[in-house]
Amino acid sequence: MSKKYKNIAYLYFGKGIGSGIIIDNKLYRGANCFAGEISNLIMNIDDNFEDKERYTLLIESQISKLIRTIMKNKGISDTSELKEILENIDDNDADLLQLVNYISYVMNNVICILDPEMVILRGIILAKNSFPG
């Protein structure tokens, strides 16, 4: 990087989901050290949902469920094989497209809230060199 960025959002999509936030060259932790917990972003609000169903609405739950579906459909049981599967998955695969939608949702929210100069994406879920769309 030739430019020094002072405001950065780091997003990780792997076995877990999380982020780091740099504001004015300082790690932002929040009032209760909860800043960056993007895994708790709510994906969908349904007026009929009960508190016990809250977890199923969270982005981490949705992405984890989708990864399990991809693994089942590809016949793998070990996450160590997941990187190779994602690297070679067809661009038109419905599960991949949904995964891209979820990641895009998170990125959009982070960008709209923080307006960082740079967003860094990392994690095994991002093993594919390019994504459709």
Short mmCIF file of C-alpha atoms in Angstrom, two decimals:
data_model
loop_
_atom_site.label_atom_id
_atom_site.label_comp_id
_atom_site.label_asym_id
_atom_site.label_seq_id
_atom_site.Cartn_x
_atom_site.Cartn_y
_atom_site.Cartn_z
CA MET A 1 0.00 0.00 0.00
CA SER A 2 1.44 3.31 -1.00
CA LYS A 3 -1.09 5.39 0.96
CA LYS A 4 -1.30 5.30 4.73
CA TYR A 5 -4.90 4.78 5.77
CA LYS A 6 -6.16 6.05 9.13
CA ASN A 7 -9.64 4.52 9.04
CA ILE A 8 -9.85 0.82 8.20
CA ALA A 9 -12.42 -1.93 8.60
CA TYR A 10 -11.05 -5.49 8.71
CA LEU A 11 -13.68 -8.18 8.07
CA TYR A 12 -13.01 -11.86 8.72
CA PHE A 13 -15.19 -14.65 7.35
CA GLY A 14 -13.93 -18.06 8.45
CA LYS A 15 -14.93 -20.51 11.18
CA GLY A 16 -16.26 -17.42 12.89
CA ILE A 17 -17.10 -13.94 11.70
CA GLY A 18 -15.64 -10.78 13.12
CA SER A 19 -14.05 -7.48 12.40
CA GLY A 20 -11.51 -5.01 13.61
CA ILE A 21 -12.07 -1.29 13.36
CA ILE A 22 -9.29 1.27 13.12
CA ILE A 23 -10.33 4.90 13.57
CA ASP A 24 -7.67 7.61 13.40
CA ASN A 25 -4.95 4.92 13.56
CA LYS A 26 -6.34 3.46 16.80
CA LEU A 27 -8.12 0.17 17.37
CA TYR A 28 -11.70 0.99 18.27
CA ARG A 29 -13.10 -1.28 20.98
CA GLY A 30 -16.32 0.51 21.90
CA ALA A 31 -17.66 1.33 25.36
CA ASN A 32 -17.93 -2.36 26.34
CA CYS A 33 -15.29 -3.89 24.03
CA PHE A 34 -18.05 -5.15 21.75
CA ALA A 35 -17.18 -3.11 18.65
CA GLY A 36 -16.61 -5.24 15.58
CA GLU A 37 -18.93 -8.08 16.57
CA ILE A 38 -20.43 -8.26 13.10
CA SER A 39 -21.48 -11.86 13.71
CA ASN A 40 -24.37 -10.39 15.70
CA LEU A 41 -25.78 -8.34 12.83
CA ILE A 42 -29.41 -9.25 12.27
CA MET A 43 -30.17 -10.47 8.75
CA ASN A 44 -33.92 -10.30 8.75
CA ILE A 45 -36.57 -8.81 10.96
CA ASP A 46 -39.81 -10.69 11.17
CA ASP A 47 -42.62 -9.35 13.35
CA ASN A 48 -43.51 -12.92 14.29
CA PHE A 49 -40.12 -14.02 15.59
CA GLU A 50 -39.75 -14.98 19.23
CA ASP A 51 -36.66 -14.35 21.33
CA LYS A 52 -35.69 -18.04 21.14
CA GLU A 53 -35.40 -17.64 17.36
CA ARG A 54 -33.10 -14.62 17.62
CA TYR A 55 -29.94 -16.59 16.88
CA THR A 56 -31.30 -17.88 13.59
CA LEU A 57 -31.59 -14.29 12.34
CA LEU A 58 -27.94 -13.43 12.98
CA ILE A 59 -25.50 -13.22 10.06
CA GLU A 60 -23.14 -15.78 11.62
CA SER A 61 -25.95 -18.30 11.91
CA GLN A 62 -27.01 -17.74 8.30
CA ILE A 63 -23.47 -18.03 6.92
CA SER A 64 -22.69 -21.09 9.08
CA LYS A 65 -25.88 -22.77 7.88
CA LEU A 66 -24.96 -22.00 4.27
CA ILE A 67 -21.42 -23.37 4.71
CA ARG A 68 -22.87 -26.58 6.18
CA THR A 69 -25.16 -26.83 3.14
CA ILE A 70 -22.24 -26.35 0.73
CA MET A 71 -20.22 -29.00 2.59
CA LYS A 72 -23.15 -31.44 2.54
CA ASN A 73 -23.85 -30.83 -1.16
CA LYS A 74 -20.17 -31.34 -2.03
CA GLY A 75 -19.87 -34.43 0.18
CA ILE A 76 -17.25 -33.12 2.59
CA SER A 77 -17.26 -33.37 6.35
CA ASP A 78 -13.98 -31.67 7.24
CA THR A 79 -13.62 -27.89 7.05
CA SER A 80 -10.01 -28.32 5.92
CA GLU A 81 -11.42 -29.34 2.51
CA LEU A 82 -13.67 -26.29 2.35
CA LYS A 83 -11.04 -23.92 0.96
CA GLU A 84 -10.45 -26.13 -2.09
CA ILE A 85 -14.19 -26.54 -2.63
CA LEU A 86 -14.78 -22.78 -2.49
CA GLU A 87 -11.81 -22.08 -4.77
CA ASN A 88 -13.31 -24.32 -7.46
CA ILE A 89 -17.03 -23.77 -7.00
CA ASP A 90 -19.02 -22.72 -10.08
CA ASP A 91 -19.80 -19.00 -10.25
CA ASN A 92 -23.48 -19.79 -10.81
CA ASP A 93 -23.78 -22.06 -7.77
CA ALA A 94 -26.86 -20.89 -5.83
CA ASP A 95 -25.15 -21.38 -2.46
CA LEU A 96 -22.12 -19.37 -3.56
CA LEU A 97 -24.38 -16.57 -4.79
CA GLN A 98 -26.17 -16.53 -1.43
CA LEU A 99 -22.81 -16.45 0.37
CA VAL A 100 -21.78 -13.46 -1.76
CA ASN A 101 -25.07 -11.77 -0.87
CA TYR A 102 -24.45 -12.27 2.86
CA ILE A 103 -20.89 -10.95 2.65
CA SER A 104 -22.12 -8.00 0.58
CA TYR A 105 -24.78 -7.28 3.20
CA VAL A 106 -22.16 -7.13 5.95
CA MET A 107 -19.78 -5.00 3.86
CA ASN A 108 -22.56 -2.58 2.96
CA ASN A 109 -23.55 -2.11 6.60
CA VAL A 110 -19.98 -1.62 7.77
CA ILE A 111 -19.25 0.87 4.99
CA CYS A 112 -22.46 2.82 5.62
CA ILE A 113 -21.84 3.04 9.36
CA LEU A 114 -18.07 3.63 9.45
CA ASP A 115 -17.23 5.10 6.02
CA PRO A 116 -13.68 3.65 6.17
CA GLU A 117 -10.95 4.55 3.72
CA MET A 118 -10.23 0.86 3.23
CA VAL A 119 -12.00 -2.45 3.83
CA ILE A 120 -9.83 -5.56 4.20
CA LEU A 121 -11.48 -8.95 3.66
CA ARG A 122 -9.93 -12.17 4.96
CA GLY A 123 -10.91 -15.72 5.84
CA ILE A 124 -11.36 -19.18 4.38
CA ILE A 125 -14.83 -18.30 3.06
CA LEU A 126 -13.10 -15.85 0.73
CA ALA A 127 -10.85 -18.55 -0.77
CA LYS A 128 -12.29 -18.03 -4.24
CA ASN A 129 -10.10 -15.65 -6.26
CA SER A 130 -13.08 -13.85 -7.76
CA PHE A 131 -16.78 -13.74 -7.05
CA PRO A 132 -19.73 -13.40 -9.38
CA GLY A 133 -21.55 -10.10 -9.62
#
